mmCIF file of C-alpha atoms and ligand atoms in Angstrom:
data_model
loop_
_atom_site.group_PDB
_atom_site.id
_atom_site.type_symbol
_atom_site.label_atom_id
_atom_site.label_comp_id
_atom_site.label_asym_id
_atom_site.label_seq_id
_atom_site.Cartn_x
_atom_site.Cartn_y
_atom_site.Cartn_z
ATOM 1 C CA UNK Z 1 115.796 198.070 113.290
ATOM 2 C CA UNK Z 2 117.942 195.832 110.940
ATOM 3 C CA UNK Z 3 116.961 195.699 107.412
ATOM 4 C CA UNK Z 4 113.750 193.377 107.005
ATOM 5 C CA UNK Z 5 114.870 189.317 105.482
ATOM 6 C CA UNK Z 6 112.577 188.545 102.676
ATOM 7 C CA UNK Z 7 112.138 185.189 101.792
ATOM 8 C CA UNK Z 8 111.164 184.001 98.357
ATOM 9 C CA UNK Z 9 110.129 179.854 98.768
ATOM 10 C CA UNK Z 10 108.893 178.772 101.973
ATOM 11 C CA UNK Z 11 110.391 175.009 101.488
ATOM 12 C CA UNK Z 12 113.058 173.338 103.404
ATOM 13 C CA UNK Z 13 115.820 175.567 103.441
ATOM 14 C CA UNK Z 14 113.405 178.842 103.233
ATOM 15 C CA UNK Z 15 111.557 177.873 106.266
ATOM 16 C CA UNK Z 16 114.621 176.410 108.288
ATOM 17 C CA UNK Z 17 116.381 180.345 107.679
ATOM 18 C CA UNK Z 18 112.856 181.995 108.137
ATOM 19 C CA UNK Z 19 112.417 180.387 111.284
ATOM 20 C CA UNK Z 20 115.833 180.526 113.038
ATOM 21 C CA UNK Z 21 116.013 184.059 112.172
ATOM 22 C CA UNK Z 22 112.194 184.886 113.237
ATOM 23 C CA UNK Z 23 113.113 183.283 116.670
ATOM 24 C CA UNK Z 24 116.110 185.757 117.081
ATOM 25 C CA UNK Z 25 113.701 188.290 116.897
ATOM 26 C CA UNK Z 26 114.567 189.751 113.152
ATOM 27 C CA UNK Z 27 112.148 190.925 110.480
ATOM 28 C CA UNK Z 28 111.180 188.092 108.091
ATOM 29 C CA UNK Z 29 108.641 188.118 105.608
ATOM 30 C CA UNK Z 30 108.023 185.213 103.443
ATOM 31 C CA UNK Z 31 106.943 185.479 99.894
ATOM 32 C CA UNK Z 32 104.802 182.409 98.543
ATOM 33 C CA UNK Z 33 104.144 181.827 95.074
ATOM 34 C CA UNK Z 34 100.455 183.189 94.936
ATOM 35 C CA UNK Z 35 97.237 183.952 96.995
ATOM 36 C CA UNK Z 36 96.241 180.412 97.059
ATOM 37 C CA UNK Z 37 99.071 179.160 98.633
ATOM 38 C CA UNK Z 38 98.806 182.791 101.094
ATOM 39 C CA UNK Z 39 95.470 181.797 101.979
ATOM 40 C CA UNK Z 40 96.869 177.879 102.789
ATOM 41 C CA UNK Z 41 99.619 179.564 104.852
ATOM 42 C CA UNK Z 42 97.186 181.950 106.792
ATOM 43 C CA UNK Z 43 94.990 179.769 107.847
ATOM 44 C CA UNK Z 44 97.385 177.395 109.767
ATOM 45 C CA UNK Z 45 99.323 178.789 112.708
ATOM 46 C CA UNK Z 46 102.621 179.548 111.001
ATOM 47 C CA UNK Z 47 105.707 177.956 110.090
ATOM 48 C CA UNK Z 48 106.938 175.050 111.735
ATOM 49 C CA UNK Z 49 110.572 173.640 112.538
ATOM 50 C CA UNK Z 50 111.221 170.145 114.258
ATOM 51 C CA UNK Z 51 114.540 170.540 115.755
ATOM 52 C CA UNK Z 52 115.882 167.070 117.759
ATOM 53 C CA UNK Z 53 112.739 165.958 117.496
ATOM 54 C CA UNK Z 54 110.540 168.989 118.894
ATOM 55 C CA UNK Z 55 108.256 171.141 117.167
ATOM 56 C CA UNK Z 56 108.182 174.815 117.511
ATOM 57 C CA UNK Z 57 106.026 177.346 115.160
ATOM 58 C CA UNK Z 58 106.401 180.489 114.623
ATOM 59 C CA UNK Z 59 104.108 182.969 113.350
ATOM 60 C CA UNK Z 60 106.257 184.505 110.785
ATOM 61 C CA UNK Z 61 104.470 187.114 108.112
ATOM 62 C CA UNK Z 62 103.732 186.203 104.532
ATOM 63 C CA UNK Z 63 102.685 188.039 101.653
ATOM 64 C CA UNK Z 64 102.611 187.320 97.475
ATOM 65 C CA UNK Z 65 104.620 188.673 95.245
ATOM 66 C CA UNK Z 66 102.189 191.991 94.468
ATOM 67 C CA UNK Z 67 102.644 193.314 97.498
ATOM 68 C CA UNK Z 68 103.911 196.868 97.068
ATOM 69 C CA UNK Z 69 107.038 197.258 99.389
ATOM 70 C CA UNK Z 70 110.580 197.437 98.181
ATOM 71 C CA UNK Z 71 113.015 193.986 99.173
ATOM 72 C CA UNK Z 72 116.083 195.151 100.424
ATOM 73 C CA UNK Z 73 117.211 191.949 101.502
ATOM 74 C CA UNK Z 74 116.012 188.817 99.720
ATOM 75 C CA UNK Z 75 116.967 185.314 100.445
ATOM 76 C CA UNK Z 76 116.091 182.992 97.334
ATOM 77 C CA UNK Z 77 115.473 179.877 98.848
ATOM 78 C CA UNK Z 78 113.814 178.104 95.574
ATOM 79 C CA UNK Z 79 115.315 175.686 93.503
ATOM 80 C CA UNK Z 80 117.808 176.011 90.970
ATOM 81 C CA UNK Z 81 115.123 175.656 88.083
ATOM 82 C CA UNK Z 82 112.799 178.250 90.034
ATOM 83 C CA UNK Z 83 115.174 180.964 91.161
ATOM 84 C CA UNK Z 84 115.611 182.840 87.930
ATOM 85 C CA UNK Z 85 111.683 183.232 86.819
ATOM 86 C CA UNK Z 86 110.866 183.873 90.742
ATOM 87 C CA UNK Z 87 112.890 186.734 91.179
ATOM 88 C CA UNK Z 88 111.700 188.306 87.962
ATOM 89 C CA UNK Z 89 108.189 188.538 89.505
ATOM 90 C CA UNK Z 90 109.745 190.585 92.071
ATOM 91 C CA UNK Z 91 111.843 193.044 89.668
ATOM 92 C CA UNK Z 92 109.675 196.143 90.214
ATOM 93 C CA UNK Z 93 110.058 195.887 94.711
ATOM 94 C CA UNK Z 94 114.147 195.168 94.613
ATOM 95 C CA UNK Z 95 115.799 198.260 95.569
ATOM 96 C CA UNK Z 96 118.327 199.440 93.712
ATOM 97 C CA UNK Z 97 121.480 197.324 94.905
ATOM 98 C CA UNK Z 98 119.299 195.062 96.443
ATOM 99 C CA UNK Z 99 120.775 192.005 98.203
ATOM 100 C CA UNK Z 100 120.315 188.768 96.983
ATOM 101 C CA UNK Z 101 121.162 185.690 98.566
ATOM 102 C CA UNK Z 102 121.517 182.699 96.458
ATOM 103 C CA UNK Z 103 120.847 179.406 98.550
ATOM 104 C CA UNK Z 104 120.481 177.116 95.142
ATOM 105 C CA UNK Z 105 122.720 173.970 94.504
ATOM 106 C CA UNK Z 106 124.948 173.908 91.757
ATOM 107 C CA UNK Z 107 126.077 176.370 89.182
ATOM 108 C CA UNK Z 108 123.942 178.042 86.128
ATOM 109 C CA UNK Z 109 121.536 179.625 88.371
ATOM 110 C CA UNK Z 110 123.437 182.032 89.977
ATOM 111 C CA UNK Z 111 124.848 183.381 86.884
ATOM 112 C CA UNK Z 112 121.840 183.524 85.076
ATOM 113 C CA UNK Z 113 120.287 185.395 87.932
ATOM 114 C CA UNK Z 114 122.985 188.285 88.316
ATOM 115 C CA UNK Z 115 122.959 188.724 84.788
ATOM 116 C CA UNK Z 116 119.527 189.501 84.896
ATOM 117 C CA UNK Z 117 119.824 191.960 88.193
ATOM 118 C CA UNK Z 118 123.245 193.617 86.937
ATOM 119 C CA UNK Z 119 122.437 196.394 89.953
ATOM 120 C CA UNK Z 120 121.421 193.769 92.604
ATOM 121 C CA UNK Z 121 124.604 192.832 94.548
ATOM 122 C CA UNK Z 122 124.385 188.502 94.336
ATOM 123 C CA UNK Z 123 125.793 187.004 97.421
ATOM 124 C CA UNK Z 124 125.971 182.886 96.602
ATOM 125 C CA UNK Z 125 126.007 180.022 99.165
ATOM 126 C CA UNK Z 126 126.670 176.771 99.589
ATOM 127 C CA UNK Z 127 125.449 174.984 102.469
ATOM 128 C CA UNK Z 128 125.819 171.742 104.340
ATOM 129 C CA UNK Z 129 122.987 171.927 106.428
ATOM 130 C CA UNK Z 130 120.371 169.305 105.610
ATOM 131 C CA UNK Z 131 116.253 169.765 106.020
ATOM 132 C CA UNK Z 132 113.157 168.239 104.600
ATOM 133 C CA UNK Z 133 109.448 168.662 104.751
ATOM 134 C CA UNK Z 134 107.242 166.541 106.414
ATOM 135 C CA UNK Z 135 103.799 168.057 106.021
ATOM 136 C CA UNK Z 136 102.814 171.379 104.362
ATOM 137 C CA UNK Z 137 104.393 174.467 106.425
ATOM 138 C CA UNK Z 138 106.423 172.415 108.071
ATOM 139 C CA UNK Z 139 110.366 171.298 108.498
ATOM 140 C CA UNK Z 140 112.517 168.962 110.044
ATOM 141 C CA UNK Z 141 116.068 169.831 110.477
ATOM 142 C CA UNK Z 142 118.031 166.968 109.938
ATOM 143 C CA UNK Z 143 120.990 167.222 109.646
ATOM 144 C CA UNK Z 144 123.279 170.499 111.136
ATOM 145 C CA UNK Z 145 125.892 171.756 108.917
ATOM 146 C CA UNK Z 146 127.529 175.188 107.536
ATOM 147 C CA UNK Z 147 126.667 177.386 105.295
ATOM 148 C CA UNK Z 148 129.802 179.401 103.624
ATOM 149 C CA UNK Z 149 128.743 182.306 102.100
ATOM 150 C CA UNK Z 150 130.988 185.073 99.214
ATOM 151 C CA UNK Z 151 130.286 187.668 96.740
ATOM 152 C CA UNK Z 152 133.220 186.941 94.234
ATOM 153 C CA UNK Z 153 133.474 190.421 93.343
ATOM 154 C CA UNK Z 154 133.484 191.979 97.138
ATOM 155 C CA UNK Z 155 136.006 190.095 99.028
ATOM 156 C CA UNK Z 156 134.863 191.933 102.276
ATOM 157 C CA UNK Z 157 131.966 190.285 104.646
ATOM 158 C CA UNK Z 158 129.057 192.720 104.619
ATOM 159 C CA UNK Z 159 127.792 193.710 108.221
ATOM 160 C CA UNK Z 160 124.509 191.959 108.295
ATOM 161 C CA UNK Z 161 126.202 188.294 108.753
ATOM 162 C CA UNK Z 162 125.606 189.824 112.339
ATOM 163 C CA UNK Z 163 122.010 188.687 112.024
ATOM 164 C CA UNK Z 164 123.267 185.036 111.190
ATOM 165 C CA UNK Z 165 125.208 184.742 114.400
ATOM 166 C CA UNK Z 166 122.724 186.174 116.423
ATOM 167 C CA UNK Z 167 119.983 183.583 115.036
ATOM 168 C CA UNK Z 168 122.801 180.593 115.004
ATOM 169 C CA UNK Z 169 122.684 180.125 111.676
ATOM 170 C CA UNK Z 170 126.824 178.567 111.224
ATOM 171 C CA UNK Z 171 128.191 180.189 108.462
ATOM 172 C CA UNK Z 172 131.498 181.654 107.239
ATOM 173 C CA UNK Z 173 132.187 184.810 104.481
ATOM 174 C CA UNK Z 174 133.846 182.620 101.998
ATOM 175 C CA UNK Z 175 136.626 184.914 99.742
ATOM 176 C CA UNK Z 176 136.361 181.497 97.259
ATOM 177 C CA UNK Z 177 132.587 180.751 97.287
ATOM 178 C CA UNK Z 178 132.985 179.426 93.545
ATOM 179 C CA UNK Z 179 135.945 177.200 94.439
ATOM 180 C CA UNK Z 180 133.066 175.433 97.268
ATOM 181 C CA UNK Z 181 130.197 175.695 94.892
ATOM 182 C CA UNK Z 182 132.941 173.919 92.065
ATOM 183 C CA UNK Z 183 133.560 171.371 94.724
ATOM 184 C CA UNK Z 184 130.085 170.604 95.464
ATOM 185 C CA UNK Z 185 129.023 169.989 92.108
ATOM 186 C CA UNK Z 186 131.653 167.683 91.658
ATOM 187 C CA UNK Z 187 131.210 165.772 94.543
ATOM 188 C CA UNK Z 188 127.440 165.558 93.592
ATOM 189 C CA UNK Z 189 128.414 164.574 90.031
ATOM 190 C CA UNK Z 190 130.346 161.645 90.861
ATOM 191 C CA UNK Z 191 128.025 160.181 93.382
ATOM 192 C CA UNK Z 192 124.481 161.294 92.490
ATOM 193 C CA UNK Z 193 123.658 159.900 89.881
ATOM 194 C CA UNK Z 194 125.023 157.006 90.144
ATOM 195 C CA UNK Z 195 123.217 156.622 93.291
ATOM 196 C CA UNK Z 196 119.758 156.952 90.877
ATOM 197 C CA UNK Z 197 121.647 154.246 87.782
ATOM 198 C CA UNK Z 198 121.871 151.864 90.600
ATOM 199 C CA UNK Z 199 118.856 152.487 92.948
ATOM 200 C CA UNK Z 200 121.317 152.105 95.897
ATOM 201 C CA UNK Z 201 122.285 154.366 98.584
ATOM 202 C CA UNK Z 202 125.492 156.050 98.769
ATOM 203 C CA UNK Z 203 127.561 153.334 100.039
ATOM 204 C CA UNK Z 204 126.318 151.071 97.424
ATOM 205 C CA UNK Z 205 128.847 152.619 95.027
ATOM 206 C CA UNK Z 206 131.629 150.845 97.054
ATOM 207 C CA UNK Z 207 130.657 148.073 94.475
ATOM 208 C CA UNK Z 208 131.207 150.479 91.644
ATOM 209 C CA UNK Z 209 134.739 151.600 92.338
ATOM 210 C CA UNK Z 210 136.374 152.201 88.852
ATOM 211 C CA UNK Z 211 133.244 153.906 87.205
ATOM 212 C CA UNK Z 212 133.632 156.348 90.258
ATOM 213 C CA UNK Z 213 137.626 156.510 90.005
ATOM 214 C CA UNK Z 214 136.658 157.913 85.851
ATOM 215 C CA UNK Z 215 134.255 159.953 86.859
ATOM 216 C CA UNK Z 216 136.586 161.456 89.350
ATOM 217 C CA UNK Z 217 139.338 161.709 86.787
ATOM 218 C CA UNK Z 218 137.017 163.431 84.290
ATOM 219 C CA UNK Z 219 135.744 165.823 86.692
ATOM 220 C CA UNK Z 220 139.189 166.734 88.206
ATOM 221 C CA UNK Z 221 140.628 167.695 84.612
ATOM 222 C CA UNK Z 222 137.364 169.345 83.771
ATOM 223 C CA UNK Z 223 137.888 171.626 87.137
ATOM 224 C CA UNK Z 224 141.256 172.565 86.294
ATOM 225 C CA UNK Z 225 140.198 173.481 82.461
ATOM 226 C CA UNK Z 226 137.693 175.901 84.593
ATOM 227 C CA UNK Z 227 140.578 177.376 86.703
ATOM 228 C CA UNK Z 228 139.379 175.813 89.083
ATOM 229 C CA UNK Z 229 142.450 173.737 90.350
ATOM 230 C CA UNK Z 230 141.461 173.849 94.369
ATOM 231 C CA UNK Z 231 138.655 172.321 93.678
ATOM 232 C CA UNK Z 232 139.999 169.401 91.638
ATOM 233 C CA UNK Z 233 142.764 168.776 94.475
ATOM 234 C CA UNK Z 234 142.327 165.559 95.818
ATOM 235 C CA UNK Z 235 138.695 164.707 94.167
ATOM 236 C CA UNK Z 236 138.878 161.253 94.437
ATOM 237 C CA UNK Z 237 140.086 160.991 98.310
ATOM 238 C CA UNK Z 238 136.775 162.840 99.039
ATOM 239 C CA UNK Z 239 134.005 161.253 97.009
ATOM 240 C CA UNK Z 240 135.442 158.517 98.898
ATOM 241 C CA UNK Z 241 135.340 159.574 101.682
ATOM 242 C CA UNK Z 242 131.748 161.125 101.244
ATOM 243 C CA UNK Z 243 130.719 157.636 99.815
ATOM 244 C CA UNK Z 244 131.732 155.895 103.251
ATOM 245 C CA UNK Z 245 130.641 158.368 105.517
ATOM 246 C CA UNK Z 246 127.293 158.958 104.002
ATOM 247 C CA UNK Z 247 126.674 155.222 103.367
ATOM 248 C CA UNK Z 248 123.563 154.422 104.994
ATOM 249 C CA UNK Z 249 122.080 157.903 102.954
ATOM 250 C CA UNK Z 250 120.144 157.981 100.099
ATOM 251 C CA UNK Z 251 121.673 161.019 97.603
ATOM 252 C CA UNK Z 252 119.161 164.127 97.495
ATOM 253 C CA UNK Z 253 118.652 163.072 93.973
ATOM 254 C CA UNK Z 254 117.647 159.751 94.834
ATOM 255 C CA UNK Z 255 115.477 160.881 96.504
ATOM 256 C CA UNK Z 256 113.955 163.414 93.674
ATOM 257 C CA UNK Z 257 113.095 160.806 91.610
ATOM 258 C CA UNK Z 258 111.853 158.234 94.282
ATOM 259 C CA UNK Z 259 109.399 160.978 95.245
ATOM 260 C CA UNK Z 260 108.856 161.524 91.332
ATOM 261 C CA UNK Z 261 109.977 165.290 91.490
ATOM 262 C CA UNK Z 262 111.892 167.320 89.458
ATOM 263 C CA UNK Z 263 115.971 166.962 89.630
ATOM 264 C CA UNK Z 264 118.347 170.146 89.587
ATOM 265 C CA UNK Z 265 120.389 167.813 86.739
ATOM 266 C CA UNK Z 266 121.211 170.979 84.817
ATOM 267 C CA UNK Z 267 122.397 172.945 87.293
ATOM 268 C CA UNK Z 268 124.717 169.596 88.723
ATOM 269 C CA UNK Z 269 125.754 167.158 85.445
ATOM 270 C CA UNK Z 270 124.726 169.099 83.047
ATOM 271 C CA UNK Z 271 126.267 172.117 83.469
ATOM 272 C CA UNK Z 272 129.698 170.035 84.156
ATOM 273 C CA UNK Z 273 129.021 168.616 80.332
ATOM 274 C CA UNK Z 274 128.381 172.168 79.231
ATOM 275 C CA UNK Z 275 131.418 173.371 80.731
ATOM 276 C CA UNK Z 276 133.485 170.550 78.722
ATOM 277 C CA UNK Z 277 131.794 171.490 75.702
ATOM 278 C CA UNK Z 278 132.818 175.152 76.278
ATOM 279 C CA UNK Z 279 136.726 173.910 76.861
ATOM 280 C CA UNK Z 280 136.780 171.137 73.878
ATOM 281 C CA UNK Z 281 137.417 168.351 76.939
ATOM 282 C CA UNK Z 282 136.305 165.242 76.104
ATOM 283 C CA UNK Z 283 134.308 163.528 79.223
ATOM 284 C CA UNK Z 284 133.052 160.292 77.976
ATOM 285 C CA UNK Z 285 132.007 158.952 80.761
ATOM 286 C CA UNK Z 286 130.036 161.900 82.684
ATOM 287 C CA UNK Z 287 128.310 162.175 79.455
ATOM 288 C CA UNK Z 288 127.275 158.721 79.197
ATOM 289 C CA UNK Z 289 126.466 159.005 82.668
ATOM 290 C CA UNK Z 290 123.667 161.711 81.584
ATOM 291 C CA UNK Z 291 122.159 159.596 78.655
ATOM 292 C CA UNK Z 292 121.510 157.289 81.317
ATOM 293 C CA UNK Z 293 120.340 159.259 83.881
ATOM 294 C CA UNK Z 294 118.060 161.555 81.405
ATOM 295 C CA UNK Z 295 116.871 157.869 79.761
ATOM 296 C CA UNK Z 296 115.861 156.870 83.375
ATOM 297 C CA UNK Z 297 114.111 160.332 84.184
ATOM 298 C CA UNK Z 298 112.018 160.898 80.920
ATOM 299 C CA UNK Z 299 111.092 156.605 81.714
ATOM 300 C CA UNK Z 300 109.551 158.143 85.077
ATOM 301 C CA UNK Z 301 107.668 160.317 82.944
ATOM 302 C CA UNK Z 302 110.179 163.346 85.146
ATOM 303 C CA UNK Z 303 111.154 166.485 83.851
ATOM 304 C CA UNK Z 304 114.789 165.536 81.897
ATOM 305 C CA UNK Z 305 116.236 168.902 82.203
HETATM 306 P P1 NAP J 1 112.012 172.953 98.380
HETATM 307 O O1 NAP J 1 111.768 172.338 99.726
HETATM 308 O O2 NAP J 1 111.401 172.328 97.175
HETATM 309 O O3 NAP J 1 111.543 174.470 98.471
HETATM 310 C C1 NAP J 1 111.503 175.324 97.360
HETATM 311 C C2 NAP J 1 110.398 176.330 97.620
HETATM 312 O O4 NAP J 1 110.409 177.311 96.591
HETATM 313 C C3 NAP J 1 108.996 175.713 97.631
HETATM 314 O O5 NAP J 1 108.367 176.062 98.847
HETATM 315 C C4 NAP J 1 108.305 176.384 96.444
HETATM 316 O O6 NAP J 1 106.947 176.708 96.669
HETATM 317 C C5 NAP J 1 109.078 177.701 96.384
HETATM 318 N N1 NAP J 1 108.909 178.390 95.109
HETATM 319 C C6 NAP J 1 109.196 177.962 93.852
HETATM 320 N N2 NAP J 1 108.878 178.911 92.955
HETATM 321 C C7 NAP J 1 108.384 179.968 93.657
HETATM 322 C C8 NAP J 1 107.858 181.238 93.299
HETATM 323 N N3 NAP J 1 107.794 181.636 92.024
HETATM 324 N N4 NAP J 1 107.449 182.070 94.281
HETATM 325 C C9 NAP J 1 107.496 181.690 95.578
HETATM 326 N N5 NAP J 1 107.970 180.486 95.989
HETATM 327 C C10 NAP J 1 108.405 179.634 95.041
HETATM 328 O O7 NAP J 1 113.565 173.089 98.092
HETATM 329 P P2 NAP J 1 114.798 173.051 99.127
HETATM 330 O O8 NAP J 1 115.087 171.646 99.490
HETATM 331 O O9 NAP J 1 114.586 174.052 100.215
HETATM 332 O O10 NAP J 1 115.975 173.518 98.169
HETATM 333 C C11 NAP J 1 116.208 174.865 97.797
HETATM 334 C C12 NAP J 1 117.632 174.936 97.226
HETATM 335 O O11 NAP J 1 118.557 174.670 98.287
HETATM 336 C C13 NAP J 1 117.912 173.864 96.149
HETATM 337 O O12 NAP J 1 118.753 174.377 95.158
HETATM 338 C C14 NAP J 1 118.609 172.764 96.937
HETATM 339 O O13 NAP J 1 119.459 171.962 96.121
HETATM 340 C C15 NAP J 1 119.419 173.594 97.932
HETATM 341 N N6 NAP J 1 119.768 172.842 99.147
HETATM 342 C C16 NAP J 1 118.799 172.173 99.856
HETATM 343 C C17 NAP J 1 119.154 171.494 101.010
HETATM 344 C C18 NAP J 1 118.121 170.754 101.840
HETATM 345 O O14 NAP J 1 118.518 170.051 102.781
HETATM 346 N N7 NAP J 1 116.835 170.852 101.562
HETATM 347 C C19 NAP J 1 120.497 171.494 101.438
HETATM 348 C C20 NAP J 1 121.449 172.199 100.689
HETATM 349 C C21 NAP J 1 121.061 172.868 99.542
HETATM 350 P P3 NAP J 1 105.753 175.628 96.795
HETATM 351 O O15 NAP J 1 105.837 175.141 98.214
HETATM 352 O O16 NAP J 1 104.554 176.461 96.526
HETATM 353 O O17 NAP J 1 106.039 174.563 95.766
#
């Protein structure tokens, strides 16, 4: 019997991995946030994932936080601003060298996690597969991607990616998961929130090309300052490339703050002014980019941080 997937946030990404791996056949347990939402959960049929348009549920076990049995395995599938205070109301059931898969966007999180579970062994991902909710306990997939996935200090893939590629979840053991994660956020930070600044989807910053070309440049010297060269190579080829291909899209964070909910701005911009701070690197323009955008976000009456 493999080793049991617990999984802490039943919300897009939580339900779209509970749900591909319950059909496989694997143990999955999901952990919601307290017995009210338990008792919401229990008394529908299950989770639900709408894949090309067709709903399938699955009756996939649930249980709070107090239950009693050790996690061996524990995907954290809550956002960036959750993940650290989520897992700490599970520190007395992780086994010692627990794993602990890290699905948030960004940076910050991660390392504030594994500093916090220095015997846990943190596995981080970044993915590119794309889901949102569309009524409670229930997903659409919409949009198939990858999901690369590395423990910078084991370079070796550990044996239970097995259970990804029987449940076809697409993913690759990445030996440079901070190099993608380094990428990501710097894609997101030059598109993002300009996307909110102009209330336009992606491919409205075609109109905006030389605030994007600064942003670029700022965020390619800050990567190399972080030894992070790779990920600075060719920054502003992509974001415009993203910026074409995606135009029709609204951003994620767009979409945040259309729906009036939370960002993950400190684990995306903010930690990419925090890292300049750190270094001495001037980055006038990403930091005038977050006045605005934290201006705009307290005016919603959001969360700025
Ligand atoms: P989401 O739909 O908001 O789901 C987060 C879930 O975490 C919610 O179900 C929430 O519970 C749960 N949660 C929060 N605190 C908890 C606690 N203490 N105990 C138990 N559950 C808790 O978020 P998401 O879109 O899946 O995003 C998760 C992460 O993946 C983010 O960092 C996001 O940037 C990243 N990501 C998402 C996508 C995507 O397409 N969605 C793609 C790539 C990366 P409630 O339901 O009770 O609020």
């Amino acid at each position: 019997m493999s080793t049991t997937w617990h999984i802490l946030g039943a919300g897009s990404l939580g339900t779209l991995w509970a749900t591909r791996l319950a059909r496989a056949g694997m143990p999955v347990r999901l952990i919601l946030r307290n017995t009210e939402r338990l008792a919401s959960y229990q008394a529908g049929p299950g989770l639900t994932l709408v894949e090309h348009g067709v709903a399938q549920t699955y009756p996939v076990s649930a249980e709070t936080p107090d239950t009693p049995e050790p996690i061996h395995r524990l995907l954290v599938a809550c956002k960036a601003y959750d993940a650290q205070s989520a897992i700490a109301q599970l520190q007395h059931r992780l086994a010692p060298h627990a794993e602990l898969i890290l699905l948030q966007n960004g940076l910050g999180s991660q390392d504030a996690v594994a500093a916090r579970q220095p015997h846990a062994h943190c596995i981080f991902a970044s993915s590119t597969e794309g889901a949102f909710r569309d009524g409670e306990w229930r997903v659409v997939f919409a949009g198939h991607g990858y999901t690369w996935l590395g423990d910078a200090a084991r370079p070796t893939a550990p044996p239970w990616l097995d259970d990804l590629l029987v449940a076809g979840i697409p993913h690759e053991w990445s030996i440079d998961i901070l190099t993608r994660l380094w990428r990501k956020l710097a894609l997101n930070c030059a598109i993002n929130p300009l996307t909110v600044l102009y209330q336009c989807r992606n491919g409205g910053l075609q109109a905006h090309p030389c605030e994007v070309a600064t942003l670029c440049a700022e965020l390619s010297e800050l990567l190399d300052c972080c030894g992070q060269p790779a990920a600075s190579q060719d920054l502003h080829d992509e974001v415009q490339r993203v910026i074409q291909a995606t135009a029709a899209n609204f951003s994620s964070m767009y979409q945040d703050v259309a729906n009036l909910r939370r960002t993950e701005i400190s684990y995306l911009l903010g930690y990419a002014c925090q890292a300049a701070a750190r270094h001495q690197l001037p980055v006038p323009h990403l930091r005038a980019v977050q006045a605005r955008l934290v201006e705009q976000l307290v005016a919603r009456g959001l969360p700025s941080d």
